[in-house]
Amino acid sequence: MQKRTVHPLTWLFRQCQSHQWMLWLAIVLSLTAAVLALGPYYVVYLIVDHLLAGDGGQHLWWLSMVALALMLGRYVCLLASVYLSHHCAFHIQYHIRRSALDRLAKTTLGFFSQKTSGELKKNLTEDIDRIEVFIAHQLPDLVASVVIPLTTFSLLLVIDARMALIALLPIPLALLCQMALFRDYQSKAEQYHESVEKLNRSVTEFVKAMPVVRLFGIGERSYTQLDRDIQSHQQYIESWTQSAGWPFALFKTVLGSGLVFMVPCGLYFWSQGTLSVSSFLLCILLGVGMLEPLFTLTLLGTYLGQVFEGVARLINIVTLPKLAENVSETPIRNFDIAFRQVDFAYEGQDTPALNQVSVSLPAGSLTALVGPSGAGKSTLAALLAGFWPLKSGEIFIGGQPLSQLSEAQRMDAMALVYQDAFVFTQTVMSNLTMGKDYPMEAVIAAAKAANAHDFICRLPDGYDTVVGQEIRLSGGEKQRLSIARAILKDAPIVVLDEPTSHSDATNQALIQSALNTLIAGKTVLIIAHRLATIQAADQILVMENGAVTDRGTHNQLIERAGWYAEMWQVSQQAQTWSMGQQTQHEEVDCA
C-alpha cells in the first residue's frame, strides 16, 4: 500500500467543504444534546432535596416541567443533528465516488491489469459505505462519548469534589486494558483489509469460473482455494478476537466498577455528616454512568481503524497518476508507426518486458507479432494503445511522439479488438455507438460489414434490445459486435489480438470476413496465435524475451529456417492430425 500523505480524517473533512458548516452544526447539536441529557438528573436532585427538606408546593411542578423541557430539547437537538449529519454523509459519499471514478477514468489503463474487480468493488462500495456510517452516526456519537464524561465530572465537582475524584479511580486500570486492546492495531487493520480483498478476489473468480468448474466436474476441488481463503479469513478474525478478548472483557468490567468505590465512600461521608442523602444519590446516579461512554468510545475506536484504513485506500485511488494531458494542435496526417529503442518493465519486476525494441509499421500495412508466451507481444500493443507510460525510448505516430499526443487524438486514431470482446449490459445500439452520435444508416452498414446485422435483427427488439441480462450473446456474436463497433469508429490504426482464436469454424469465417472489411486501407498491428491467418502480412515480427529477433514476410521467414519456420511446420502437422492418430512430436506453444 502506498504511503499516506494526509490523515484520513483530515481528507474526509476536505471532501465536504461546501457542506462543512452542516457537519459542524450537527456536531454542536450532538454536543448540546449530550449536555441536556444530564439536565433531568440535576433537576431530580433538586426535587429530592426539596422533598427531604419538607418543601412542597408549586415549584416542584415547575421543576418537573423544566426536566420535561430539557428532555424534549435533547430529542430535538438529536433529531436535527442526525438529519444534518446524514445529509452531509450522503454528500461526501457522492463526492468521493465521483472523484474515484473520475480518477479511474483518467489513470493509465494498465492499472486495471494490476487491480482485480473484487478489490475495486470493495473500495468503491464497502469502504465508501463505511464513511456514511462514520459521518452520519459515529461522529456524533464520538462527540457525545467525549463530552458526557467531561460534563458529568464537572457536575460532580460542583456537587462534591471528593465523590468526583473517587469516580475517576477505575480509569488508570481501564487505560492499561485499552493499551493492551489496541496493541499493533494499525497493522492488524491493514491485514484485515488485505484479507477481505483477497476473499473478494476468490469469490469473484469462483463465480466467474463456475461454468468451467461444472463442465469438468471439479466442483469440490475448485472450491478448495475459496474454502482456504474463507478459512484463512475466519482464522484471522478468530485470532484477533481471541487476542483482544481478555483486555476487552476486563476493560468493560473495570469501567462498570465505579459503585465498588463510590458506595462505601459515599456512605462514610454521609455518616460523617459531610454528604447529604440527595447529593449521595445524585453522585451514585451520575458516577455509575460517567465512564460508560468510554466503552462506546473504545468500540468506535476499533471501527474507526477500519474506516480510516479504507479511506487510506480510497486516497490511493483518487491520487493515482493521471495520464499526461497533452494538447497537440498538430493533426496527424500520416499513420505510420515507429518504435524507437523502447524499453519497458512492469512495476515490481526486475526482468524487462521489452528490451530495445525498434520497428517500423508503414501506413496502410499489416504487421503481425508472433512469438512464445511472455515474449512481449501484448506489452508492445498495450504501449501503442497508451496503457502504460514509456520507461525509455519513444513511439511515433505519423512522426509525432506518442507522449505528446492528447489522449483524445490517440484514442481517435486507434481501434482495438481483443480475444475476449466486452459487451455492456445496454442496448445493441449503445454497444455499437459507445455514446457517440451516428446516423442509423451508418450503424446498420457497420453491422452488415461485420456480419452482425442478421443476428441483431433476430433479437426481440432489434438494435434496441438490451443484451447481457435476459438476452445473452454467444462469443462469436460478441466478437462481431466488437468488430462492428471498430468499423463504425473507422480509426486509421487497428490493433488486433487474434479475435478468431476462440471461435468455431462458422464464426471464424464470419469474423475473418468482418476483419477484412475492418482493416482495409488501415495500419494494422495483429498479435497472431494462428500462423495460417498471417501469411499475407506485409511483415511478420518474431519476438522472444522482450526483443524482436527476426522480421520479414512469411516466405522470407520460412527460407531462414528459424523459430517461425519451426512453428509453421508444427502448425501444419497439427492440421493433418486426426482423432486416434499418434504423434511423436512434442506439443509446442506457438502463442
CSV table of N, CA and C in Angstrom, one decimal, residues 291-419:
chain,number,residue,atom,x,y,z
A,291,LEU,N,-18.5,6.8,33.2
A,291,LEU,CA,-17.5,6.1,32.4
A,291,LEU,C,-18.0,5.2,31.3
A,292,GLU,N,-19.4,5.0,31.3
A,292,GLU,CA,-19.9,4.2,30.3
A,292,GLU,C,-19.7,4.7,28.8
A,293,PRO,N,-19.7,6.0,28.6
A,293,PRO,CA,-19.4,6.4,27.2
A,293,PRO,C,-18.0,6.1,26.8
A,294,LEU,N,-17.1,5.9,27.7
A,294,LEU,CA,-15.7,5.5,27.3
A,294,LEU,C,-15.7,4.1,26.7
A,295,PHE,N,-16.6,3.3,27.1
A,295,PHE,CA,-16.7,1.9,26.5
A,295,PHE,C,-17.2,2.1,25.0
A,296,THR,N,-18.2,3.0,24.8
A,296,THR,CA,-18.7,3.3,23.5
A,296,THR,C,-17.5,3.9,22.6
A,297,LEU,N,-16.7,4.7,23.3
A,297,LEU,CA,-15.6,5.4,22.6
A,297,LEU,C,-14.6,4.3,22.1
A,298,THR,N,-14.4,3.3,22.9
A,298,THR,CA,-13.4,2.2,22.6
A,298,THR,C,-14.0,1.4,21.4
A,299,LEU,N,-15.3,1.1,21.4
A,299,LEU,CA,-15.9,0.4,20.3
A,299,LEU,C,-15.8,1.2,19.0
A,300,LEU,N,-16.0,2.5,19.1
A,300,LEU,CA,-15.8,3.4,18.0
A,300,LEU,C,-14.4,3.4,17.5
A,301,GLY,N,-13.5,3.4,18.5
A,301,GLY,CA,-12.1,3.4,18.1
A,301,GLY,C,-11.7,2.2,17.2
A,302,THR,N,-12.2,1.0,17.6
A,302,THR,CA,-11.9,-0.1,16.8
A,302,THR,C,-12.5,0.0,15.4
A,303,TYR,N,-13.7,0.5,15.3
A,303,TYR,CA,-14.3,0.7,14.0
A,303,TYR,C,-13.6,1.8,13.2
A,304,LEU,N,-13.2,2.8,13.9
A,304,LEU,CA,-12.5,3.9,13.2
A,304,LEU,C,-11.2,3.4,12.5
A,305,GLY,N,-10.6,2.5,13.1
A,305,GLY,CA,-9.4,1.9,12.4
A,305,GLY,C,-9.7,1.3,11.1
A,306,GLN,N,-10.8,0.6,11.0
A,306,GLN,CA,-11.2,0.0,9.7
A,306,GLN,C,-11.7,1.1,8.8
A,307,VAL,N,-12.4,2.1,9.3
A,307,VAL,CA,-12.8,3.2,8.4
A,307,VAL,C,-11.6,4.0,7.8
A,308,PHE,N,-10.7,4.3,8.7
A,308,PHE,CA,-9.5,5.1,8.2
A,308,PHE,C,-8.6,4.3,7.3
A,309,GLU,N,-8.5,3.0,7.5
A,309,GLU,CA,-7.7,2.1,6.6
A,309,GLU,C,-8.4,2.1,5.2
A,310,GLY,N,-9.7,2.0,5.2
A,310,GLY,CA,-10.5,2.0,4.0
A,310,GLY,C,-10.3,3.4,3.3
A,311,VAL,N,-10.4,4.5,4.1
A,311,VAL,CA,-10.2,5.8,3.5
A,311,VAL,C,-8.8,5.9,2.9
A,312,ALA,N,-7.8,5.4,3.6
A,312,ALA,CA,-6.4,5.4,3.0
A,312,ALA,C,-6.3,4.8,1.7
A,313,ARG,N,-7.1,3.7,1.5
A,313,ARG,CA,-7.1,3.0,0.2
A,313,ARG,C,-7.8,3.8,-0.9
A,314,LEU,N,-8.9,4.5,-0.4
A,314,LEU,CA,-9.6,5.4,-1.4
A,314,LEU,C,-8.7,6.6,-1.8
A,315,ILE,N,-7.9,7.1,-0.8
A,315,ILE,CA,-6.9,8.2,-1.1
A,315,ILE,C,-5.9,7.7,-2.2
A,316,ASN,N,-5.5,6.5,-2.1
A,316,ASN,CA,-4.6,5.9,-3.1
A,316,ASN,C,-5.2,5.9,-4.4
A,317,ILE,N,-6.5,5.7,-4.5
A,317,ILE,CA,-7.2,5.7,-5.8
A,317,ILE,C,-7.4,7.1,-6.4
A,318,VAL,N,-7.8,8.0,-5.5
A,318,VAL,CA,-8.1,9.4,-6.0
A,318,VAL,C,-6.8,10.2,-6.3
A,319,THR,N,-5.7,9.6,-5.8
A,319,THR,CA,-4.4,10.3,-6.1
A,319,THR,C,-3.6,9.5,-7.1
A,320,LEU,N,-4.2,8.6,-7.8
A,320,LEU,CA,-3.5,7.9,-8.9
A,320,LEU,C,-3.0,8.8,-9.9
A,321,PRO,N,-1.8,8.6,-10.5
A,321,PRO,CA,-1.3,9.5,-11.5
A,321,PRO,C,-2.2,9.6,-12.7
A,322,LYS,N,-2.5,10.8,-13.2
A,322,LYS,CA,-3.3,11.0,-14.4
A,322,LYS,C,-2.4,10.8,-15.6
A,323,LEU,N,-3.1,10.5,-16.7
A,323,LEU,CA,-2.4,10.5,-18.0
A,323,LEU,C,-2.0,11.9,-18.3
A,324,ALA,N,-0.9,12.1,-18.9
A,324,ALA,CA,-0.5,13.5,-19.3
A,324,ALA,C,-1.5,14.1,-20.2
A,325,GLU,N,-2.0,15.2,-19.8
A,325,GLU,CA,-3.0,15.9,-20.7
A,325,GLU,C,-2.3,16.8,-21.7
A,326,ASN,N,-1.8,16.1,-22.7
A,326,ASN,CA,-1.1,16.9,-23.8
A,326,ASN,C,-2.2,17.4,-24.7
A,327,VAL,N,-2.0,18.6,-25.1
A,327,VAL,CA,-3.0,19.2,-26.1
A,327,VAL,C,-2.2,19.5,-27.4
A,328,SER,N,-2.1,18.6,-28.3
A,328,SER,CA,-1.4,18.8,-29.5
A,328,SER,C,-2.3,19.4,-30.5
A,329,GLU,N,-1.8,20.5,-31.1
A,329,GLU,CA,-2.6,21.2,-32.1
A,329,GLU,C,-2.3,20.7,-33.5
A,330,THR,N,-1.3,19.9,-33.6
A,330,THR,CA,-0.9,19.4,-34.9
A,330,THR,C,-1.7,18.2,-35.3
A,331,PRO,N,-2.5,18.2,-36.3
A,331,PRO,CA,-3.2,17.0,-36.7
A,331,PRO,C,-2.3,15.9,-37.2
A,332,ILE,N,-2.7,14.6,-37.0
A,332,ILE,CA,-1.9,13.5,-37.5
A,332,ILE,C,-2.3,13.3,-39.0
A,333,ARG,N,-1.3,13.5,-39.9
A,333,ARG,CA,-1.6,13.5,-41.3
A,333,ARG,C,-1.2,12.1,-41.9
A,334,ASN,N,-0.3,11.4,-41.2
A,334,ASN,CA,0.2,10.2,-41.7
A,334,ASN,C,0.1,9.2,-40.6
A,335,PHE,N,-0.2,7.9,-40.9
A,335,PHE,CA,-0.5,7.0,-39.8
A,335,PHE,C,0.5,5.8,-39.8
A,336,ASP,N,1.8,6.1,-40.2
A,336,ASP,CA,2.8,5.1,-40.0
A,336,ASP,C,3.2,5.1,-38.5
A,337,ILE,N,3.7,4.0,-38.0
A,337,ILE,CA,4.1,3.8,-36.6
A,337,ILE,C,5.5,3.4,-36.5
A,338,ALA,N,6.2,4.0,-35.6
A,338,ALA,CA,7.7,3.7,-35.4
A,338,ALA,C,8.0,3.5,-33.9
A,339,PHE,N,8.5,2.4,-33.5
A,339,PHE,CA,9.1,2.2,-32.1
A,339,PHE,C,10.6,2.4,-32.2
A,340,ARG,N,11.1,3.3,-31.3
A,340,ARG,CA,12.5,3.6,-31.3
A,340,ARG,C,13.1,3.3,-29.9
A,341,GLN,N,13.9,2.3,-29.8
A,341,GLN,CA,14.7,2.0,-28.6
A,341,GLN,C,13.7,1.9,-27.4
A,342,VAL,N,12.6,1.2,-27.5
A,342,VAL,CA,11.6,1.1,-26.5
A,342,VAL,C,12.0,0.1,-25.4
A,343,ASP,N,12.1,0.5,-24.2
A,343,ASP,CA,12.4,-0.4,-23.0
A,343,ASP,C,11.2,-0.3,-22.1
A,344,PHE,N,10.8,-1.4,-21.5
A,344,PHE,CA,9.7,-1.3,-20.5
A,344,PHE,C,9.8,-2.5,-19.6
A,345,ALA,N,9.5,-2.2,-18.3
A,345,ALA,CA,9.4,-3.2,-17.2
A,345,ALA,C,8.2,-2.9,-16.4
A,346,TYR,N,7.5,-4.0,-16.0
A,346,TYR,CA,6.3,-3.8,-15.2
A,346,TYR,C,6.8,-3.5,-13.8
A,347,GLU,N,6.0,-2.7,-13.1
A,347,GLU,CA,6.3,-2.3,-11.7
A,347,GLU,C,6.5,-3.5,-10.8
A,348,GLY,N,7.6,-3.5,-10.1
A,348,GLY,CA,7.8,-4.6,-9.1
A,348,GLY,C,8.6,-5.8,-9.8
A,349,GLN,N,8.9,-5.7,-11.1
A,349,GLN,CA,9.6,-6.8,-11.7
A,349,GLN,C,10.9,-6.3,-12.2
A,350,ASP,N,11.9,-7.1,-12.0
A,350,ASP,CA,13.3,-6.8,-12.4
A,350,ASP,C,13.5,-7.1,-13.9
A,351,THR,N,12.9,-8.2,-14.4
A,351,THR,CA,13.1,-8.6,-15.8
A,351,THR,C,12.3,-7.7,-16.7
A,352,PRO,N,13.0,-7.0,-17.7
A,352,PRO,CA,12.2,-6.1,-18.6
A,352,PRO,C,11.3,-6.9,-19.5
A,353,ALA,N,10.1,-6.4,-19.7
A,353,ALA,CA,9.2,-7.0,-20.7
A,353,ALA,C,9.5,-6.7,-22.1
A,354,LEU,N,10.2,-5.5,-22.3
A,354,LEU,CA,10.6,-5.1,-23.7
A,354,LEU,C,12.1,-4.6,-23.5
A,355,ASN,N,12.9,-4.9,-24.5
A,355,ASN,CA,14.3,-4.5,-24.4
A,355,ASN,C,14.8,-4.0,-25.8
A,356,GLN,N,14.9,-2.7,-25.8
A,356,GLN,CA,15.5,-2.0,-27.0
A,356,GLN,C,14.8,-2.4,-28.3
A,357,VAL,N,13.4,-2.3,-28.3
A,357,VAL,CA,12.6,-2.6,-29.5
A,357,VAL,C,12.6,-1.5,-30.4
A,358,SER,N,13.0,-1.7,-31.7
A,358,SER,CA,12.9,-0.7,-32.7
A,358,SER,C,12.4,-1.3,-34.0
A,359,VAL,N,11.1,-0.9,-34.3
A,359,VAL,CA,10.5,-1.5,-35.5
A,359,VAL,C,9.7,-0.3,-36.1
A,360,SER,N,9.3,-0.5,-37.4
A,360,SER,CA,8.5,0.5,-38.2
A,360,SER,C,7.4,-0.2,-38.8
A,361,LEU,N,6.2,0.4,-38.8
A,361,LEU,CA,5.0,-0.1,-39.4
A,361,LEU,C,4.5,0.9,-40.4
A,362,PRO,N,4.8,0.7,-41.7
A,362,PRO,CA,4.4,1.7,-42.7
A,362,PRO,C,2.8,1.9,-42.7
A,363,ALA,N,2.4,3.1,-43.0
A,363,ALA,CA,1.0,3.4,-43.1
A,363,ALA,C,0.3,2.5,-44.1
A,364,GLY,N,-0.9,2.0,-43.7
A,364,GLY,CA,-1.6,1.1,-44.6
A,364,GLY,C,-1.1,-0.3,-44.7
A,365,SER,N,-0.1,-0.7,-43.8
A,365,SER,CA,0.4,-2.0,-43.9
A,365,SER,C,-0.1,-2.9,-42.8
A,366,LEU,N,0.0,-4.2,-42.9
A,366,LEU,CA,-0.4,-5.2,-42.0
A,366,LEU,C,0.9,-5.8,-41.4
A,367,THR,N,1.0,-5.6,-40.1
A,367,THR,CA,2.2,-6.2,-39.3
A,367,THR,C,1.7,-7.2,-38.3
A,368,ALA,N,2.3,-8.3,-38.3
A,368,ALA,CA,1.9,-9.4,-37.3
A,368,ALA,C,3.0,-9.6,-36.3
A,369,LEU,N,2.6,-9.8,-35.0
A,369,LEU,CA,3.5,-10.2,-34.0
A,369,LEU,C,3.4,-11.6,-33.6
A,370,VAL,N,4.4,-12.4,-33.6
A,370,VAL,CA,4.4,-13.8,-33.2
A,370,VAL,C,5.5,-14.0,-32.2
A,371,GLY,N,5.4,-15.1,-31.5
A,371,GLY,CA,6.4,-15.5,-30.5
A,371,GLY,C,5.8,-16.3,-29.4
A,372,PRO,N,6.7,-16.9,-28.6
A,372,PRO,CA,6.2,-17.7,-27.4
A,372,PRO,C,5.5,-16.8,-26.4
A,373,SER,N,4.8,-17.4,-25.5
A,373,SER,CA,4.1,-16.7,-24.4
A,373,SER,C,5.1,-16.0,-23.6
A,374,GLY,N,4.8,-14.7,-23.2
A,374,GLY,CA,5.7,-13.9,-22.4
A,374,GLY,C,6.8,-13.2,-23.2
A,375,ALA,N,6.7,-13.3,-24.5
A,375,ALA,CA,7.7,-12.7,-25.4
A,375,ALA,C,7.6,-11.2,-25.4
A,376,GLY,N,6.5,-10.6,-25.1
A,376,GLY,CA,6.3,-9.1,-25.1
A,376,GLY,C,5.4,-8.6,-26.1
A,377,LYS,N,4.6,-9.5,-26.8
A,377,LYS,CA,3.7,-9.1,-27.9
A,377,LYS,C,2.6,-8.2,-27.3
A,378,SER,N,1.9,-8.7,-26.3
A,378,SER,CA,0.8,-7.9,-25.8
A,378,SER,C,1.3,-6.6,-25.1
A,379,THR,N,2.5,-6.6,-24.5
A,379,THR,CA,3.0,-5.4,-23.9
A,379,THR,C,3.3,-4.4,-25.0
A,380,LEU,N,3.8,-4.8,-26.2
A,380,LEU,CA,4.1,-3.9,-27.2
A,380,LEU,C,2.8,-3.2,-27.7
A,381,ALA,N,1.8,-4.0,-27.9
A,381,ALA,CA,0.5,-3.5,-28.4
A,381,ALA,C,-0.1,-2.6,-27.3
A,382,ALA,N,0.0,-2.9,-26.0
A,382,ALA,CA,-0.5,-2.1,-24.9
A,382,ALA,C,0.2,-0.8,-24.8
A,383,LEU,N,1.5,-0.7,-25.1
A,383,LEU,CA,2.2,0.6,-25.1
A,383,LEU,C,1.8,1.4,-26.2
A,384,LEU,N,1.5,0.8,-27.4
A,384,LEU,CA,1.0,1.6,-28.5
A,384,LEU,C,-0.4,2.2,-28.2
A,385,ALA,N,-1.2,1.5,-27.5
A,385,ALA,CA,-2.5,2.0,-27.1
A,385,ALA,C,-2.5,2.9,-25.9
A,386,GLY,N,-1.3,3.1,-25.3
A,386,GLY,CA,-1.2,4.1,-24.2
A,386,GLY,C,-1.5,3.5,-22.9
A,387,PHE,N,-1.5,2.2,-22.7
A,387,PHE,CA,-1.9,1.6,-21.4
A,387,PHE,C,-0.9,2.0,-20.3
A,388,TRP,N,0.4,2.1,-20.7
A,388,TRP,CA,1.4,2.5,-19.7
A,388,TRP,C,2.3,3.6,-20.3
A,389,PRO,N,2.8,4.4,-19.5
A,389,PRO,CA,3.8,5.4,-20.0
A,389,PRO,C,5.1,4.7,-20.2
A,390,LEU,N,5.8,5.2,-21.2
A,390,LEU,CA,7.1,4.6,-21.6
A,390,LEU,C,8.2,4.8,-20.5
A,391,LYS,N,9.0,3.8,-20.3
A,391,LYS,CA,10.1,4.0,-19.4
A,391,LYS,C,11.3,4.6,-20.1
A,392,SER,N,11.5,4.1,-21.4
A,392,SER,CA,12.6,4.6,-22.1
A,392,SER,C,12.3,4.4,-23.6
A,393,GLY,N,12.8,5.3,-24.4
A,393,GLY,CA,12.6,5.2,-25.9
A,393,GLY,C,11.3,6.1,-26.2
A,394,GLU,N,10.8,5.9,-27.4
A,394,GLU,CA,9.7,6.7,-27.9
A,394,GLU,C,8.9,5.9,-29.0
A,395,ILE,N,7.6,6.2,-29.0
A,395,ILE,CA,6.8,5.6,-30.1
A,395,ILE,C,6.3,6.8,-30.9
A,396,PHE,N,6.3,6.7,-32.2
A,396,PHE,CA,5.9,7.8,-33.1
A,396,PHE,C,4.7,7.4,-33.9
A,397,ILE,N,3.7,8.2,-34.1
A,397,ILE,CA,2.6,8.0,-35.0
A,397,ILE,C,2.6,9.2,-36.0
A,398,GLY,N,2.9,8.9,-37.2
A,398,GLY,CA,2.9,10.0,-38.2
A,398,GLY,C,4.0,11.0,-37.9
A,399,GLY,N,5.1,10.5,-37.3
A,399,GLY,CA,6.3,11.3,-37.0
A,399,GLY,C,6.1,12.1,-35.7
A,400,GLN,N,5.0,12.0,-35.0
A,400,GLN,CA,4.8,12.8,-33.8
A,400,GLN,C,4.9,11.8,-32.6
A,401,PRO,N,5.7,12.2,-31.6
A,401,PRO,CA,5.8,11.3,-30.4
A,401,PRO,C,4.5,11.0,-29.8
A,402,LEU,N,4.3,9.8,-29.4
A,402,LEU,CA,3.0,9.4,-28.8
A,402,LEU,C,2.8,10.1,-27.5
A,403,SER,N,3.9,10.4,-26.7
A,403,SER,CA,3.8,11.1,-25.4
A,403,SER,C,3.3,12.5,-25.6
A,404,GLN,N,3.4,13.1,-26.8
A,404,GLN,CA,3.0,14.5,-27.0
A,404,GLN,C,1.6,14.6,-27.6
A,405,LEU,N,1.0,13.4,-27.9
A,405,LEU,CA,-0.4,13.4,-28.4
A,405,LEU,C,-1.4,13.5,-27.2
A,406,SER,N,-2.5,14.1,-27.4
A,406,SER,CA,-3.5,14.1,-26.4
A,406,SER,C,-4.2,12.7,-26.4
A,407,GLU,N,-4.8,12.4,-25.3
A,407,GLU,CA,-5.5,11.1,-25.2
A,407,GLU,C,-6.6,11.0,-26.3
A,408,ALA,N,-7.3,12.1,-26.5
A,408,ALA,CA,-8.4,12.2,-27.5
A,408,ALA,C,-7.8,11.8,-28.9
A,409,GLN,N,-6.7,12.5,-29.2
A,409,GLN,CA,-6.0,12.2,-30.5
A,409,GLN,C,-5.6,10.7,-30.6
A,410,ARG,N,-5.0,10.2,-29.6
A,410,ARG,CA,-4.6,8.8,-29.6
A,410,ARG,C,-5.7,7.8,-29.7
A,411,MET,N,-6.8,8.1,-28.9
A,411,MET,CA,-7.9,7.2,-29.0
A,411,MET,C,-8.7,7.3,-30.3
A,412,ASP,N,-8.8,8.5,-30.9
A,412,ASP,CA,-9.5,8.7,-32.1
A,412,ASP,C,-8.7,8.0,-33.3
A,413,ALA,N,-7.4,7.8,-33.1
A,413,ALA,CA,-6.6,7.3,-34.2
A,413,ALA,C,-6.6,5.7,-34.1
A,414,MET,N,-7.1,5.1,-33.1
A,414,MET,CA,-7.0,3.7,-32.9
A,414,MET,C,-8.3,3.0,-32.6
A,415,ALA,N,-8.4,1.8,-33.1
A,415,ALA,CA,-9.5,0.9,-32.8
A,415,ALA,C,-8.8,-0.4,-32.3
A,416,LEU,N,-9.3,-1.0,-31.2
A,416,LEU,CA,-8.7,-2.2,-30.6
A,416,LEU,C,-9.8,-3.3,-30.6
A,417,VAL,N,-9.4,-4.5,-31.0
A,417,VAL,CA,-10.3,-5.6,-30.9
A,417,VAL,C,-9.5,-6.8,-30.3
A,418,TYR,N,-10.0,-7.3,-29.1
A,418,TYR,CA,-9.3,-8.3,-28.4
A,418,TYR,C,-10.0,-9.6,-28.5
A,419,GLN,N,-9.3,-10.6,-28.0
A,419,GLN,CA,-9.8,-12.0,-28.0
A,419,GLN,C,-11.2,-12.1,-27.3
